[in-house]
Coordinates of C-alpha atoms in Angstrom, one line a residue:
Chain A
E1 CA 66.4 -125.7 102.8
T2 CA 66.3 -122.5 105.1
G3 CA 68.6 -121.2 107.6
V4 CA 65.7 -122.0 110.1
T5 CA 65.0 -125.3 111.2
Q6 CA 61.6 -126.0 112.8
T7 CA 60.6 -129.6 114.6
P8 CA 58.4 -131.4 114.3
R9 CA 56.7 -130.3 110.9
H10 CA 53.4 -132.0 112.3
L11 CA 51.9 -132.5 115.7
V12 CA 48.7 -133.6 116.9
M13 CA 48.0 -133.6 120.5
G14 CA 45.1 -133.7 122.9
M15 CA 44.1 -130.9 125.3
T16 CA 45.6 -132.4 128.2
N17 CA 49.0 -133.1 126.8
K18 CA 52.2 -131.4 127.3
K19 CA 54.4 -131.1 124.2
S20 CA 57.1 -128.4 122.9
L21 CA 58.0 -127.1 119.5
K22 CA 61.7 -126.6 118.7
C23 CA 63.6 -124.0 116.5
E24 CA 66.9 -123.6 115.4
Q25 CA 68.6 -121.1 113.3
H26 CA 72.0 -121.2 111.6
L27 CA 72.4 -117.7 110.5
G28 CA 74.1 -116.2 113.6
H29 CA 71.2 -113.8 114.2
N30 CA 70.5 -112.0 117.7
A31 CA 66.8 -112.1 117.8
M32 CA 64.2 -115.1 117.2
Y33 CA 60.4 -114.9 116.9
W34 CA 57.3 -117.0 117.4
Y35 CA 54.3 -116.3 115.1
K36 CA 50.9 -117.8 115.0
Q37 CA 49.2 -118.1 111.7
S38 CA 45.6 -119.5 111.6
A39 CA 43.5 -119.9 108.6
K40 CA 41.6 -116.7 107.4
K41 CA 43.4 -114.5 110.1
P42 CA 46.5 -112.2 110.1
L43 CA 50.0 -113.4 111.1
E44 CA 50.2 -112.8 114.9
L45 CA 53.5 -112.2 116.7
M46 CA 53.5 -114.1 119.8
F47 CA 57.1 -113.7 121.2
V48 CA 60.2 -111.6 120.5
Y49 CA 63.5 -112.6 122.1
S50 CA 66.4 -110.1 121.4
L51 CA 69.7 -111.0 122.8
E52 CA 68.3 -114.0 124.4
E53 CA 65.8 -111.6 126.6
R54 CA 62.2 -111.9 126.1
V55 CA 61.2 -108.3 124.7
E56 CA 57.5 -108.7 123.6
N57 CA 54.7 -111.1 124.8
N58 CA 51.8 -109.5 123.2
S59 CA 49.1 -111.2 125.8
V60 CA 49.5 -114.6 124.5
P61 CA 47.7 -117.2 126.8
S62 CA 49.9 -118.8 129.7
R63 CA 49.4 -122.2 128.1
F64 CA 52.2 -121.0 125.5
S65 CA 55.5 -120.8 127.1
P66 CA 58.6 -119.8 125.1
E67 CA 62.2 -120.8 126.3
C68 CA 65.2 -119.2 124.5
P69 CA 68.3 -120.8 126.0
N70 CA 70.8 -119.3 123.7
S71 CA 70.7 -117.2 120.6
S72 CA 70.5 -120.1 118.0
H73 CA 67.7 -122.0 119.8
L74 CA 64.1 -121.5 120.6
F75 CA 61.2 -123.7 122.1
L76 CA 57.6 -123.1 122.4
H77 CA 56.3 -125.2 125.3
L78 CA 52.4 -126.1 125.1
H79 CA 50.2 -127.3 127.9
T80 CA 46.5 -127.7 127.9
L81 CA 45.8 -126.1 124.7
Q82 CA 42.4 -125.6 123.3
P83 CA 41.0 -126.7 119.8
E84 CA 41.1 -123.2 118.6
D85 CA 45.0 -123.0 119.2
S86 CA 45.3 -125.5 116.3
A87 CA 47.3 -123.5 113.5
L88 CA 50.7 -123.0 112.0
Y89 CA 53.3 -121.9 114.3
L90 CA 56.3 -120.2 112.6
C91 CA 59.6 -119.4 113.9
A92 CA 61.8 -116.7 112.7
S93 CA 65.0 -115.0 113.2
S94 CA 66.6 -111.6 112.2
Q95 CA 70.0 -109.4 112.8
V96 CA 68.5 -106.5 114.7
A97 CA 70.5 -103.2 114.6
G98 CA 72.4 -104.8 111.6
S99 CA 72.5 -103.6 108.0
S100 CA 69.6 -105.6 106.8
G101 CA 67.0 -103.6 108.0
N102 CA 65.4 -106.4 110.1
T103 CA 64.9 -108.9 107.2
I104 CA 63.0 -111.8 108.9
Y105 CA 64.0 -115.2 107.9
F106 CA 61.3 -117.9 108.8
G107 CA 61.2 -121.8 109.1
E108 CA 58.7 -124.1 107.5
G109 CA 56.4 -124.1 110.4
S110 CA 54.9 -126.7 112.7
W111 CA 51.4 -127.6 111.9
L112 CA 49.4 -128.1 115.2
T113 CA 46.4 -129.8 115.6
V114 CA 44.7 -129.9 119.0
V115 CA 42.0 -132.6 119.4
Chain B
A1 CA 53.8 -96.5 115.5
Q2 CA 53.9 -98.3 112.3
S3 CA 51.3 -99.9 110.2
V4 CA 50.8 -101.7 107.0
T5 CA 47.6 -102.0 104.9
Q6 CA 47.4 -104.6 102.0
L7 CA 44.2 -103.3 99.7
D8 CA 43.4 -106.4 98.4
S9 CA 43.0 -109.8 100.2
Q10 CA 42.3 -111.9 97.0
V11 CA 43.8 -111.2 93.6
P12 CA 42.6 -114.0 90.7
V13 CA 44.4 -113.3 87.4
F14 CA 44.9 -115.6 84.3
E15 CA 48.2 -116.9 83.2
E16 CA 50.7 -114.6 81.6
A17 CA 48.5 -111.5 82.5
P18 CA 50.1 -108.6 84.3
V19 CA 49.4 -108.1 88.2
E20 CA 49.7 -105.5 90.9
L21 CA 49.4 -106.2 94.6
R22 CA 49.0 -103.0 96.4
C23 CA 50.5 -101.9 99.7
N24 CA 50.4 -98.8 101.8
Y25 CA 52.0 -98.3 105.0
S26 CA 52.4 -95.3 107.6
S27 CA 55.4 -94.9 110.0
S28 CA 56.6 -92.0 111.8
V29 CA 60.3 -92.8 111.1
S30 CA 62.3 -93.8 108.2
V31 CA 61.3 -97.4 106.7
Y32 CA 62.5 -100.4 105.5
L33 CA 60.0 -102.1 103.4
F34 CA 59.6 -105.8 102.5
W35 CA 57.5 -108.3 100.5
Y36 CA 57.4 -111.8 101.6
V37 CA 55.7 -114.8 99.8
Q38 CA 54.5 -117.8 101.4
Y39 CA 53.5 -121.0 99.0
P40 CA 51.2 -123.6 100.1
N41 CA 52.3 -125.8 103.1
Q42 CA 55.6 -123.5 103.6
G43 CA 56.7 -120.7 105.8
L44 CA 57.2 -117.1 104.5
Q45 CA 60.3 -116.1 102.5
L46 CA 61.6 -113.0 101.3
L47 CA 60.8 -111.9 97.7
L48 CA 62.6 -108.4 97.8
K49 CA 63.1 -105.4 100.1
Y50 CA 63.8 -101.6 100.1
L51 CA 66.4 -100.5 102.6
S52 CA 67.9 -97.4 100.6
G53 CA 69.2 -96.3 97.4
S54 CA 67.2 -97.0 94.2
T55 CA 63.4 -96.9 94.9
L56 CA 62.8 -99.7 92.3
V57 CA 63.7 -103.0 93.5
E58 CA 63.6 -106.4 91.8
S59 CA 63.3 -110.2 92.8
I60 CA 65.1 -112.9 90.8
N61 CA 61.8 -114.2 89.7
G62 CA 60.5 -111.3 87.7
F63 CA 58.8 -109.2 90.4
E64 CA 59.6 -105.5 91.4
A65 CA 58.2 -103.1 93.6
E66 CA 58.8 -99.4 93.9
F67 CA 59.3 -97.4 97.0
N68 CA 56.8 -94.1 96.7
K69 CA 57.4 -92.1 99.6
S70 CA 54.7 -89.2 99.0
Q71 CA 52.1 -92.0 98.4
T72 CA 53.5 -94.2 101.3
S73 CA 53.2 -96.9 98.9
F74 CA 55.2 -100.4 98.1
H75 CA 53.0 -101.8 95.3
L76 CA 54.3 -105.4 93.9
R77 CA 54.1 -106.0 90.2
K78 CA 54.8 -108.4 87.6
P79 CA 54.4 -107.9 84.0
S80 CA 53.3 -111.8 83.3
V81 CA 52.4 -114.2 86.0
H82 CA 53.0 -117.8 85.9
I83 CA 50.8 -120.9 87.6
S84 CA 53.8 -121.2 90.0
D85 CA 53.0 -117.5 91.4
T86 CA 50.3 -118.7 93.1
A87 CA 50.8 -118.1 96.5
E88 CA 50.1 -115.6 99.6
Y89 CA 52.0 -112.4 99.4
F90 CA 52.8 -110.4 102.5
C91 CA 54.1 -106.7 102.9
A92 CA 55.9 -105.8 106.0
V93 CA 57.6 -102.8 107.4
S94 CA 60.2 -102.0 110.0
G95 CA 62.0 -98.8 110.9
E96 CA 64.2 -96.9 113.4
P97 CA 63.9 -97.0 116.5
N98 CA 61.8 -100.0 116.3
A99 CA 64.3 -101.7 113.9
G100 CA 63.8 -104.9 115.7
K101 CA 60.0 -104.8 115.3
S102 CA 58.3 -105.5 111.9
T103 CA 54.8 -105.1 111.3
F104 CA 53.1 -107.4 108.5
G105 CA 50.1 -106.8 106.5
D106 CA 47.2 -109.2 106.4
G107 CA 48.4 -110.7 103.1
T108 CA 47.2 -110.9 99.5
T109 CA 46.4 -114.1 97.9
L110 CA 47.4 -114.3 94.3
T111 CA 45.7 -117.2 92.3
V112 CA 46.9 -117.5 88.8
K113 CA 44.6 -119.7 86.6
P114 CA 45.3 -121.3 83.4

């Protein structure tokens, strides 16, 4: 069991659907992240929230919309996705400017399949 | 700016053989270095890290890595691997002033064969 919980673990959605991925961290961290992991591709940083403000976007398509209502919760809203968006979406958290050197704690991931 | 290069994308080894997974980094500031492991169908988890002090760091399951500043390397080693070590391994770096940003390597798939 990790300190970062993601739901759902698996999601299948059509290209016209709207769905959301949810993440919750129980570690008291002040930064949260969304990463995308596709087969045969490097880990891609999508969004970073530090102290609940989005500090990095990395040119992610607008069909992905993050929301961070507080330091413990992070959402990724999905709409009109494409089949190539099928991937493992990893949520993570860390304590920025602490003594851990920004050790990142990952959730188990949400497997997304777009049909 | 910082970057990480994992020199091997796949490393196949036989059970009980030694293994080394190579990682080189570049950074203009002091660094913190990490190895993360991802077992099949799971998220990444921290394996070990170097923040300061002794340049040799160890994990609880027998892996070790040595920070070599002159060679800008942080190679991961284990003297005798098990089938259960089969996983993908990621090297990462973070450092001031971007302590909030970690850069990951592309990953090395370790496959341990019986």
